[in-house]
C-alpha cells in the first residue's frame, strides 16, 4: 500500500494464498473482490452481503449440498471447479427440479497458487453459465500449510420443482425400463489413470458435465419414475439403493451397458468393475415402457446423452428377489450385482 492509499493488485501469476487471506481483513476482501467476485459477478453476489436475498420461488423448493475433495484438482476433461458446479446442478436436477442458485464455500491451503485458484474459479463460472445457475453467496477459509491438499469446495444448490411428483428412488415400478444416458465409469477411471500416470491407448477423460437441460427435456418428453446420477459407487450401487428403496428386483443386461473400450481395458487391467466406477456426467432414468422411446430421444438429442441406452428392467416375476440387482451376462448366465464394499477409488469427487 502506498502513501496515497493505493493497494497493489493481487499477483495472480506468481502469488500464493497466505494466512492473511483468511483473516477477514483487507487481504480477505482483496482476494474476494479481485478473484471470486470478479468472475462470479451477478446481481445477488454483487450486493456484498453476508447472504443473498433471492426472488420468491412459487413451486416446491429443492435443496442439495455436496463437498468436493478430489485429488488431483486438475484431471483430464475437467477440474474440481467444474466438478463442484456440475455435481451440485445434477443433484438438484435429478430431484425433478430446475437448478437456480448455488452457495459455495472454499477451504484454501496456505501456499496454494493464486493462478491455479483463478483457473478453478473461471471453470466454475463457465460451468455456471452453461448450466444457467448463479453462485449467489459463499465463504472462504484458509488453513495452515500441509492441512488441506490445496483446496476443498463445499456447495449447496437450490432449485424449483418442475414436476408435481418427485422422481425418487422409491418410485420404481415392475415393468419399468432402466436407461442410462451414456458410457459408464469415465470419471473414476480418468482420475485414477491420471493420478497413477497410466495410459490405456486412447486418453480417458472425465465426463463431468451439468445435465439440467437434458433432464428438463426428459421430464417434458414423457413421465418418468426415477432420476438419479450414478456418481460414487457407480451404476451398481445406485441401482441397489433404488431396488431397496422401492422394494423391487432389478435385472440388467451386460451386453447393453455402454462402456468405452479404454475404460473397459483399464478396469480389466486393474481388476475393477466399471459398474462400480463413478460417473459425473451421466443420468440413470427408470420409466414406464411406454416412455422409453421419448426418453431415449430426449437424451440422444443432447450432446451429453448421445450414447443413451436401455440397460435393464424392473421385475416382479420372482426371477430377482425384491431389493436385489442381478445381471444377465454375456455368457448367458446370471450374476449378483451387489453393493460396493469398501473404498474402490478414494478421493474422486
PDB file of N, CA and C in Angstrom, residues 169-262:
ATOM      1  N   UNK A 169     -36.001 -42.514  -5.593  1.00  0.00           N
ATOM      2  CA  UNK A 169     -35.654 -43.926  -5.674  1.00  0.00           C
ATOM      3  C   UNK A 169     -36.728 -44.846  -5.148  1.00  0.00           C
ATOM      4  N   UNK A 170     -37.785 -44.310  -4.569  1.00  0.00           N
ATOM      5  CA  UNK A 170     -38.882 -45.115  -4.045  1.00  0.00           C
ATOM      6  C   UNK A 170     -39.978 -45.363  -5.079  1.00  0.00           C
ATOM      7  N   UNK A 171     -39.791 -44.830  -6.290  1.00  0.00           N
ATOM      8  CA  UNK A 171     -40.887 -44.824  -7.255  1.00  0.00           C
ATOM      9  C   UNK A 171     -40.751 -45.834  -8.386  1.00  0.00           C
ATOM     10  N   UNK A 172     -39.730 -46.708  -8.378  1.00  0.00           N
ATOM     11  CA  UNK A 172     -39.578 -47.707  -9.441  1.00  0.00           C
ATOM     12  C   UNK A 172     -40.726 -48.708  -9.383  1.00  0.00           C
ATOM     13  N   UNK A 173     -41.252 -49.063 -10.558  1.00  0.00           N
ATOM     14  CA  UNK A 173     -42.396 -49.964 -10.641  1.00  0.00           C
ATOM     15  C   UNK A 173     -42.049 -51.179 -11.501  1.00  0.00           C
ATOM     16  N   UNK A 174     -42.589 -52.361 -11.157  1.00  0.00           N
ATOM     17  CA  UNK A 174     -42.383 -53.535 -12.017  1.00  0.00           C
ATOM     18  C   UNK A 174     -42.787 -53.250 -13.451  1.00  0.00           C
ATOM     19  N   UNK A 175     -41.949 -53.690 -14.379  1.00  0.00           N
ATOM     20  CA  UNK A 175     -42.184 -53.435 -15.788  1.00  0.00           C
ATOM     21  C   UNK A 175     -41.462 -52.222 -16.323  1.00  0.00           C
ATOM     22  N   UNK A 176     -40.953 -51.370 -15.437  1.00  0.00           N
ATOM     23  CA  UNK A 176     -40.221 -50.178 -15.868  1.00  0.00           C
ATOM     24  C   UNK A 176     -38.930 -50.550 -16.587  1.00  0.00           C
ATOM     25  N   UNK A 177     -38.530 -49.672 -17.500  1.00  0.00           N
ATOM     26  CA  UNK A 177     -37.246 -49.814 -18.181  1.00  0.00           C
ATOM     27  C   UNK A 177     -36.191 -48.969 -17.458  1.00  0.00           C
ATOM     28  N   UNK A 178     -34.943 -49.425 -17.521  1.00  0.00           N
ATOM     29  CA  UNK A 178     -33.819 -48.715 -16.914  1.00  0.00           C
ATOM     30  C   UNK A 178     -32.937 -48.192 -18.042  1.00  0.00           C
ATOM     31  N   UNK A 179     -32.715 -46.877 -18.059  1.00  0.00           N
ATOM     32  CA  UNK A 179     -31.976 -46.226 -19.137  1.00  0.00           C
ATOM     33  C   UNK A 179     -30.821 -45.427 -18.553  1.00  0.00           C
ATOM     34  N   UNK A 180     -29.652 -45.514 -19.176  1.00  0.00           N
ATOM     35  CA  UNK A 180     -28.532 -44.633 -18.813  1.00  0.00           C
ATOM     36  C   UNK A 180     -28.244 -43.723 -19.998  1.00  0.00           C
ATOM     37  N   UNK A 181     -27.741 -42.532 -19.708  1.00  0.00           N
ATOM     38  CA  UNK A 181     -27.553 -41.531 -20.760  1.00  0.00           C
ATOM     39  C   UNK A 181     -26.230 -41.658 -21.496  1.00  0.00           C
ATOM     40  N   UNK A 182     -25.376 -42.614 -21.082  1.00  0.00           N
ATOM     41  CA  UNK A 182     -24.103 -42.765 -21.775  1.00  0.00           C
ATOM     42  C   UNK A 182     -23.196 -43.768 -21.106  1.00  0.00           C
ATOM     43  N   UNK A 183     -21.932 -43.732 -21.482  1.00  0.00           N
ATOM     44  CA  UNK A 183     -20.953 -44.727 -21.043  1.00  0.00           C
ATOM     45  C   UNK A 183     -20.646 -44.620 -19.560  1.00  0.00           C
ATOM     46  N   UNK A 184     -20.420 -45.779 -18.953  1.00  0.00           N
ATOM     47  CA  UNK A 184     -20.198 -45.883 -17.524  1.00  0.00           C
ATOM     48  C   UNK A 184     -18.700 -45.877 -17.179  1.00  0.00           C
ATOM     49  N   UNK A 185     -18.380 -45.255 -16.032  1.00  0.00           N
ATOM     50  CA  UNK A 185     -17.043 -45.342 -15.455  1.00  0.00           C
ATOM     51  C   UNK A 185     -16.035 -44.324 -15.936  1.00  0.00           C
ATOM     52  N   UNK A 186     -16.431 -43.379 -16.780  1.00  0.00           N
ATOM     53  CA  UNK A 186     -15.461 -42.450 -17.367  1.00  0.00           C
ATOM     54  C   UNK A 186     -14.751 -41.597 -16.309  1.00  0.00           C
ATOM     55  N   UNK A 187     -15.511 -41.021 -15.398  1.00  0.00           N
ATOM     56  CA  UNK A 187     -14.900 -40.095 -14.441  1.00  0.00           C
ATOM     57  C   UNK A 187     -13.906 -40.786 -13.518  1.00  0.00           C
ATOM     58  N   UNK A 188     -14.339 -41.858 -12.902  1.00  0.00           N
ATOM     59  CA  UNK A 188     -13.465 -42.537 -11.942  1.00  0.00           C
ATOM     60  C   UNK A 188     -12.175 -43.017 -12.573  1.00  0.00           C
ATOM     61  N   UNK A 189     -12.262 -43.565 -13.779  1.00  0.00           N
ATOM     62  CA  UNK A 189     -11.054 -44.067 -14.434  1.00  0.00           C
ATOM     63  C   UNK A 189     -10.180 -42.941 -14.948  1.00  0.00           C
ATOM     64  N   UNK A 190     -10.761 -41.798 -15.304  1.00  0.00           N
ATOM     65  CA  UNK A 190      -9.956 -40.632 -15.687  1.00  0.00           C
ATOM     66  C   UNK A 190      -9.111 -40.159 -14.510  1.00  0.00           C
ATOM     67  N   UNK A 191      -9.729 -40.097 -13.324  1.00  0.00           N
ATOM     68  CA  UNK A 191      -8.998 -39.685 -12.126  1.00  0.00           C
ATOM     69  C   UNK A 191      -7.890 -40.680 -11.800  1.00  0.00           C
ATOM     70  N   UNK A 192      -8.236 -41.963 -11.784  1.00  0.00           N
ATOM     71  CA  UNK A 192      -7.262 -42.967 -11.376  1.00  0.00           C
ATOM     72  C   UNK A 192      -6.100 -43.055 -12.362  1.00  0.00           C
ATOM     73  N   UNK A 193      -6.387 -43.077 -13.648  1.00  0.00           N
ATOM     74  CA  UNK A 193      -5.310 -43.216 -14.627  1.00  0.00           C
ATOM     75  C   UNK A 193      -4.388 -42.013 -14.604  1.00  0.00           C
ATOM     76  N   UNK A 194      -4.950 -40.813 -14.421  1.00  0.00           N
ATOM     77  CA  UNK A 194      -4.119 -39.608 -14.331  1.00  0.00           C
ATOM     78  C   UNK A 194      -3.312 -39.590 -13.048  1.00  0.00           C
ATOM     79  N   UNK A 195      -3.948 -39.982 -11.964  1.00  0.00           N
ATOM     80  CA  UNK A 195      -3.282 -39.986 -10.655  1.00  0.00           C
ATOM     81  C   UNK A 195      -2.085 -40.931 -10.636  1.00  0.00           C
ATOM     82  N   UNK A 196      -2.248 -42.069 -11.294  1.00  0.00           N
ATOM     83  CA  UNK A 196      -1.208 -43.090 -11.274  1.00  0.00           C
ATOM     84  C   UNK A 196      -0.286 -43.048 -12.490  1.00  0.00           C
ATOM     85  N   UNK A 197      -0.543 -42.097 -13.426  1.00  0.00           N
ATOM     86  CA  UNK A 197       0.311 -41.964 -14.593  1.00  0.00           C
ATOM     87  C   UNK A 197       0.206 -43.123 -15.556  1.00  0.00           C
ATOM     88  N   UNK A 198      -0.995 -43.708 -15.667  1.00  0.00           N
ATOM     89  CA  UNK A 198      -1.192 -44.858 -16.549  1.00  0.00           C
ATOM     90  C   UNK A 198      -1.923 -44.438 -17.821  1.00  0.00           C
ATOM     91  N   UNK A 199      -1.608 -45.082 -18.931  1.00  0.00           N
ATOM     92  CA  UNK A 199      -2.314 -44.846 -20.190  1.00  0.00           C
ATOM     93  C   UNK A 199      -2.849 -46.170 -20.715  1.00  0.00           C
ATOM     94  N   UNK A 200      -3.990 -46.073 -21.397  1.00  0.00           N
ATOM     95  CA  UNK A 200      -4.643 -47.281 -21.921  1.00  0.00           C
ATOM     96  C   UNK A 200      -5.079 -47.021 -23.359  1.00  0.00           C
ATOM     97  N   UNK A 201      -4.113 -46.718 -24.215  1.00  0.00           N
ATOM     98  CA  UNK A 201      -4.439 -46.400 -25.605  1.00  0.00           C
ATOM     99  C   UNK A 201      -4.952 -44.986 -25.696  1.00  0.00           C
ATOM    100  N   UNK A 202      -6.241 -44.832 -25.960  1.00  0.00           N
ATOM    101  CA  UNK A 202      -6.849 -43.507 -26.026  1.00  0.00           C
ATOM    102  C   UNK A 202      -6.922 -42.900 -24.635  1.00  0.00           C
ATOM    103  N   UNK A 203      -6.737 -41.584 -24.507  1.00  0.00           N
ATOM    104  CA  UNK A 203      -6.830 -40.949 -23.188  1.00  0.00           C
ATOM    105  C   UNK A 203      -8.240 -41.063 -22.621  1.00  0.00           C
ATOM    106  N   UNK A 204      -8.338 -41.259 -21.324  1.00  0.00           N
ATOM    107  CA  UNK A 204      -9.628 -41.329 -20.645  1.00  0.00           C
ATOM    108  C   UNK A 204      -9.906 -39.974 -20.021  1.00  0.00           C
ATOM    109  N   UNK A 205     -11.027 -39.370 -20.373  1.00  0.00           N
ATOM    110  CA  UNK A 205     -11.396 -38.056 -19.850  1.00  0.00           C
ATOM    111  C   UNK A 205     -12.628 -38.154 -18.965  1.00  0.00           C
ATOM    112  N   UNK A 206     -12.657 -37.303 -17.950  1.00  0.00           N
ATOM    113  CA  UNK A 206     -13.829 -37.224 -17.078  1.00  0.00           C
ATOM    114  C   UNK A 206     -15.045 -36.775 -17.877  1.00  0.00           C
ATOM    115  N   UNK A 207     -16.210 -37.270 -17.482  1.00  0.00           N
ATOM    116  CA  UNK A 207     -17.459 -36.879 -18.131  1.00  0.00           C
ATOM    117  C   UNK A 207     -18.181 -35.769 -17.379  1.00  0.00           C
ATOM    118  N   UNK A 208     -17.529 -35.128 -16.401  1.00  0.00           N
ATOM    119  CA  UNK A 208     -18.190 -34.121 -15.567  1.00  0.00           C
ATOM    120  C   UNK A 208     -18.894 -33.076 -16.423  1.00  0.00           C
ATOM    121  N   UNK A 209     -20.202 -32.921 -16.215  1.00  0.00           N
ATOM    122  CA  UNK A 209     -20.992 -32.001 -17.023  1.00  0.00           C
ATOM    123  C   UNK A 209     -22.305 -31.697 -16.315  1.00  0.00           C
ATOM    124  N   UNK A 210     -22.825 -30.476 -16.485  1.00  0.00           N
ATOM    125  CA  UNK A 210     -24.142 -30.148 -15.932  1.00  0.00           C
ATOM    126  C   UNK A 210     -25.240 -30.670 -16.841  1.00  0.00           C
ATOM    127  N   UNK A 211     -26.187 -31.403 -16.300  1.00  0.00           N
ATOM    128  CA  UNK A 211     -27.173 -32.119 -17.108  1.00  0.00           C
ATOM    129  C   UNK A 211     -28.597 -31.617 -16.914  1.00  0.00           C
ATOM    130  N   UNK A 212     -28.760 -30.437 -16.331  1.00  0.00           N
ATOM    131  CA  UNK A 212     -30.105 -29.940 -16.025  1.00  0.00           C
ATOM    132  C   UNK A 212     -30.944 -29.755 -17.283  1.00  0.00           C
ATOM    133  N   UNK A 213     -30.350 -29.279 -18.368  1.00  0.00           N
ATOM    134  CA  UNK A 213     -31.117 -29.052 -19.590  1.00  0.00           C
ATOM    135  C   UNK A 213     -31.629 -30.371 -20.157  1.00  0.00           C
ATOM    136  N   UNK A 214     -30.779 -31.392 -20.158  1.00  0.00           N
ATOM    137  CA  UNK A 214     -31.209 -32.690 -20.654  1.00  0.00           C
ATOM    138  C   UNK A 214     -32.304 -33.269 -19.768  1.00  0.00           C
ATOM    139  N   UNK A 215     -32.168 -33.124 -18.463  1.00  0.00           N
ATOM    140  CA  UNK A 215     -33.180 -33.657 -17.547  1.00  0.00           C
ATOM    141  C   UNK A 215     -34.511 -32.938 -17.737  1.00  0.00           C
ATOM    142  N   UNK A 216     -34.466 -31.623 -17.926  1.00  0.00           N
ATOM    143  CA  UNK A 216     -35.707 -30.879 -18.180  1.00  0.00           C
ATOM    144  C   UNK A 216     -36.387 -31.368 -19.454  1.00  0.00           C
ATOM    145  N   UNK A 217     -35.607 -31.667 -20.488  1.00  0.00           N
ATOM    146  CA  UNK A 217     -36.171 -32.186 -21.740  1.00  0.00           C
ATOM    147  C   UNK A 217     -36.790 -33.571 -21.533  1.00  0.00           C
ATOM    148  N   UNK A 218     -36.140 -34.400 -20.707  1.00  0.00           N
ATOM    149  CA  UNK A 218     -36.692 -35.721 -20.405  1.00  0.00           C
ATOM    150  C   UNK A 218     -38.039 -35.578 -19.710  1.00  0.00           C
ATOM    151  N   UNK A 219     -38.114 -34.688 -18.738  1.00  0.00           N
ATOM    152  CA  UNK A 219     -39.348 -34.515 -17.967  1.00  0.00           C
ATOM    153  C   UNK A 219     -40.473 -33.951 -18.834  1.00  0.00           C
ATOM    154  N   UNK A 220     -40.111 -33.159 -19.839  1.00  0.00           N
ATOM    155  CA  UNK A 220     -41.124 -32.652 -20.769  1.00  0.00           C
ATOM    156  C   UNK A 220     -41.597 -33.741 -21.728  1.00  0.00           C
ATOM    157  N   UNK A 221     -40.685 -34.663 -22.052  1.00  0.00           N
ATOM    158  CA  UNK A 221     -40.965 -35.638 -23.097  1.00  0.00           C
ATOM    159  C   UNK A 221     -41.940 -36.725 -22.677  1.00  0.00           C
ATOM    160  N   UNK A 222     -41.823 -37.179 -21.416  1.00  0.00           N
ATOM    161  CA  UNK A 222     -42.628 -38.340 -21.007  1.00  0.00           C
ATOM    162  C   UNK A 222     -42.568 -38.505 -19.498  1.00  0.00           C
ATOM    163  N   UNK A 223     -43.534 -39.220 -18.914  1.00  0.00           N
ATOM    164  CA  UNK A 223     -43.476 -39.492 -17.473  1.00  0.00           C
ATOM    165  C   UNK A 223     -42.297 -40.417 -17.137  1.00  0.00           C
ATOM    166  N   UNK A 224     -41.597 -40.103 -16.068  1.00  0.00           N
ATOM    167  CA  UNK A 224     -40.541 -40.973 -15.551  1.00  0.00           C
ATOM    168  C   UNK A 224     -40.768 -41.169 -14.061  1.00  0.00           C
ATOM    169  N   UNK A 225     -40.293 -42.282 -13.537  1.00  0.00           N
ATOM    170  CA  UNK A 225     -40.487 -42.587 -12.119  1.00  0.00           C
ATOM    171  C   UNK A 225     -39.269 -42.230 -11.275  1.00  0.00           C
ATOM    172  N   UNK A 226     -38.072 -42.491 -11.806  1.00  0.00           N
ATOM    173  CA  UNK A 226     -36.843 -42.294 -11.030  1.00  0.00           C
ATOM    174  C   UNK A 226     -35.813 -41.581 -11.893  1.00  0.00           C
ATOM    175  N   UNK A 227     -35.110 -40.621 -11.293  1.00  0.00           N
ATOM    176  CA  UNK A 227     -33.938 -39.992 -11.902  1.00  0.00           C
ATOM    177  C   UNK A 227     -32.818 -40.012 -10.869  1.00  0.00           C
ATOM    178  N   UNK A 228     -31.660 -40.457 -11.257  1.00  0.00           N
ATOM    179  CA  UNK A 228     -30.501 -40.443 -10.362  1.00  0.00           C
ATOM    180  C   UNK A 228     -29.242 -40.193 -11.183  1.00  0.00           C
ATOM    181  N   UNK A 229     -28.211 -39.661 -10.536  1.00  0.00           N
ATOM    182  CA  UNK A 229     -26.905 -39.589 -11.190  1.00  0.00           C
ATOM    183  C   UNK A 229     -25.977 -40.572 -10.482  1.00  0.00           C
ATOM    184  N   UNK A 230     -25.516 -41.593 -11.196  1.00  0.00           N
ATOM    185  CA  UNK A 230     -24.722 -42.665 -10.576  1.00  0.00           C
ATOM    186  C   UNK A 230     -23.272 -42.244 -10.367  1.00  0.00           C
ATOM    187  N   UNK A 231     -23.035 -41.521  -9.288  1.00  0.00           N
ATOM    188  CA  UNK A 231     -21.698 -40.978  -9.011  1.00  0.00           C
ATOM    189  C   UNK A 231     -20.894 -41.994  -8.208  1.00  0.00           C
ATOM    190  N   UNK A 232     -20.524 -41.683  -6.968  1.00  0.00           N
ATOM    191  CA  UNK A 232     -19.726 -42.638  -6.184  1.00  0.00           C
ATOM    192  C   UNK A 232     -20.451 -43.972  -6.057  1.00  0.00           C
ATOM    193  N   UNK A 233     -19.711 -45.051  -6.279  1.00  0.00           N
ATOM    194  CA  UNK A 233     -20.316 -46.372  -6.245  1.00  0.00           C
ATOM    195  C   UNK A 233     -20.872 -46.801  -7.579  1.00  0.00           C
ATOM    196  N   UNK A 234     -20.965 -45.856  -8.540  1.00  0.00           N
ATOM    197  CA  UNK A 234     -21.342 -46.180  -9.896  1.00  0.00           C
ATOM    198  C   UNK A 234     -22.767 -46.665 -10.075  1.00  0.00           C
ATOM    199  N   UNK A 235     -23.021 -47.235 -11.232  1.00  0.00           N
ATOM    200  CA  UNK A 235     -24.352 -47.721 -11.589  1.00  0.00           C
ATOM    201  C   UNK A 235     -24.831 -48.812 -10.647  1.00  0.00           C
ATOM    202  N   UNK A 236     -23.943 -49.724 -10.272  1.00  0.00           N
ATOM    203  CA  UNK A 236     -24.346 -50.865  -9.440  1.00  0.00           C
ATOM    204  C   UNK A 236     -24.873 -50.419  -8.085  1.00  0.00           C
ATOM    205  N   UNK A 237     -24.136 -49.538  -7.421  1.00  0.00           N
ATOM    206  CA  UNK A 237     -24.554 -49.091  -6.091  1.00  0.00           C
ATOM    207  C   UNK A 237     -25.847 -48.287  -6.163  1.00  0.00           C
ATOM    208  N   UNK A 238     -25.957 -47.425  -7.181  1.00  0.00           N
ATOM    209  CA  UNK A 238     -27.171 -46.620  -7.335  1.00  0.00           C
ATOM    210  C   UNK A 238     -28.391 -47.510  -7.533  1.00  0.00           C
ATOM    211  N   UNK A 239     -28.271 -48.544  -8.355  1.00  0.00           N
ATOM    212  CA  UNK A 239     -29.404 -49.443  -8.588  1.00  0.00           C
ATOM    213  C   UNK A 239     -29.748 -50.256  -7.346  1.00  0.00           C
ATOM    214  N   UNK A 240     -28.749 -50.635  -6.552  1.00  0.00           N
ATOM    215  CA  UNK A 240     -29.039 -51.330  -5.301  1.00  0.00           C
ATOM    216  C   UNK A 240     -29.810 -50.433  -4.342  1.00  0.00           C
ATOM    217  N   UNK A 241     -29.464 -49.161  -4.301  1.00  0.00           N
ATOM    218  CA  UNK A 241     -30.212 -48.222  -3.464  1.00  0.00           C
ATOM    219  C   UNK A 241     -31.669 -48.158  -3.913  1.00  0.00           C
ATOM    220  N   UNK A 242     -31.883 -48.050  -5.221  1.00  0.00           N
ATOM    221  CA  UNK A 242     -33.237 -47.940  -5.757  1.00  0.00           C
ATOM    222  C   UNK A 242     -34.025 -49.228  -5.522  1.00  0.00           C
ATOM    223  N   UNK A 243     -33.387 -50.374  -5.756  1.00  0.00           N
ATOM    224  CA  UNK A 243     -34.067 -51.661  -5.547  1.00  0.00           C
ATOM    225  C   UNK A 243     -34.530 -51.797  -4.104  1.00  0.00           C
ATOM    226  N   UNK A 244     -33.683 -51.372  -3.169  1.00  0.00           N
ATOM    227  CA  UNK A 244     -34.043 -51.465  -1.759  1.00  0.00           C
ATOM    228  C   UNK A 244     -35.120 -50.452  -1.381  1.00  0.00           C
ATOM    229  N   UNK A 245     -34.982 -49.229  -1.874  1.00  0.00           N
ATOM    230  CA  UNK A 245     -35.958 -48.196  -1.537  1.00  0.00           C
ATOM    231  C   UNK A 245     -37.341 -48.506  -2.105  1.00  0.00           C
ATOM    232  N   UNK A 246     -37.377 -49.045  -3.334  1.00  0.00           N
ATOM    233  CA  UNK A 246     -38.659 -49.334  -3.985  1.00  0.00           C
ATOM    234  C   UNK A 246     -39.182 -50.727  -3.685  1.00  0.00           C
ATOM    235  N   UNK A 247     -38.324 -51.581  -3.110  1.00  0.00           N
ATOM    236  CA  UNK A 247     -38.747 -52.945  -2.823  1.00  0.00           C
ATOM    237  C   UNK A 247     -39.010 -53.752  -4.076  1.00  0.00           C
ATOM    238  N   UNK A 248     -38.140 -53.595  -5.087  1.00  0.00           N
ATOM    239  CA  UNK A 248     -38.318 -54.292  -6.359  1.00  0.00           C
ATOM    240  C   UNK A 248     -37.045 -55.053  -6.718  1.00  0.00           C
ATOM    241  N   UNK A 249     -37.155 -55.975  -7.662  1.00  0.00           N
ATOM    242  CA  UNK A 249     -35.994 -56.624  -8.240  1.00  0.00           C
ATOM    243  C   UNK A 249     -35.581 -55.906  -9.515  1.00  0.00           C
ATOM    244  N   UNK A 250     -34.280 -55.864  -9.778  1.00  0.00           N
ATOM    245  CA  UNK A 250     -33.771 -55.215 -10.986  1.00  0.00           C
ATOM    246  C   UNK A 250     -32.891 -56.200 -11.731  1.00  0.00           C
ATOM    247  N   UNK A 251     -33.118 -56.293 -13.043  1.00  0.00           N
ATOM    248  CA  UNK A 251     -32.340 -57.204 -13.886  1.00  0.00           C
ATOM    249  C   UNK A 251     -31.662 -56.405 -14.985  1.00  0.00           C
ATOM    250  N   UNK A 252     -30.327 -56.446 -15.012  1.00  0.00           N
ATOM    251  CA  UNK A 252     -29.529 -55.752 -16.018  1.00  0.00           C
ATOM    252  C   UNK A 252     -29.133 -56.708 -17.137  1.00  0.00           C
ATOM    253  N   UNK A 253     -28.807 -56.124 -18.287  1.00  0.00           N
ATOM    254  CA  UNK A 253     -28.287 -56.892 -19.415  1.00  0.00           C
ATOM    255  C   UNK A 253     -26.865 -56.403 -19.694  1.00  0.00           C
ATOM    256  N   UNK A 254     -25.876 -57.248 -19.430  1.00  0.00           N
ATOM    257  CA  UNK A 254     -24.482 -56.833 -19.554  1.00  0.00           C
ATOM    258  C   UNK A 254     -24.159 -56.318 -20.958  1.00  0.00           C
ATOM    259  N   UNK A 255     -24.704 -56.961 -21.972  1.00  0.00           N
ATOM    260  CA  UNK A 255     -24.402 -56.572 -23.341  1.00  0.00           C
ATOM    261  C   UNK A 255     -24.941 -55.222 -23.734  1.00  0.00           C
ATOM    262  N   UNK A 256     -25.872 -54.680 -22.951  1.00  0.00           N
ATOM    263  CA  UNK A 256     -26.477 -53.389 -23.279  1.00  0.00           C
ATOM    264  C   UNK A 256     -25.833 -52.222 -22.542  1.00  0.00           C
ATOM    265  N   UNK A 257     -24.972 -52.485 -21.581  1.00  0.00           N
ATOM    266  CA  UNK A 257     -24.395 -51.409 -20.767  1.00  0.00           C
ATOM    267  C   UNK A 257     -23.221 -50.779 -21.520  1.00  0.00           C
ATOM    268  N   UNK A 258     -23.310 -49.489 -21.867  1.00  0.00           N
ATOM    269  CA  UNK A 258     -22.243 -48.867 -22.652  1.00  0.00           C
ATOM    270  C   UNK A 258     -21.013 -48.543 -21.792  1.00  0.00           C
ATOM    271  N   UNK A 259     -19.852 -49.001 -22.254  1.00  0.00           N
ATOM    272  CA  UNK A 259     -18.569 -48.731 -21.591  1.00  0.00           C
ATOM    273  C   UNK A 259     -17.549 -48.451 -22.685  1.00  0.00           C
ATOM    274  N   UNK A 260     -16.805 -47.367 -22.555  1.00  0.00           N
ATOM    275  CA  UNK A 260     -15.780 -47.057 -23.544  1.00  0.00           C
ATOM    276  C   UNK A 260     -14.700 -48.142 -23.538  1.00  0.00           C
ATOM    277  N   UNK A 261     -14.163 -48.491 -24.716  1.00  0.00           N
ATOM    278  CA  UNK A 261     -13.135 -49.539 -24.772  1.00  0.00           C
ATOM    279  C   UNK A 261     -11.937 -49.253 -23.876  1.00  0.00           C
ATOM    280  N   UNK A 262     -11.496 -47.997 -23.809  1.00  0.00           N
ATOM    281  CA  UNK A 262     -10.347 -47.669 -22.974  1.00  0.00           C
ATOM    282  C   UNK A 262     -10.659 -47.796 -21.491  1.00  0.00           C
TER     283      UNK A 262
END
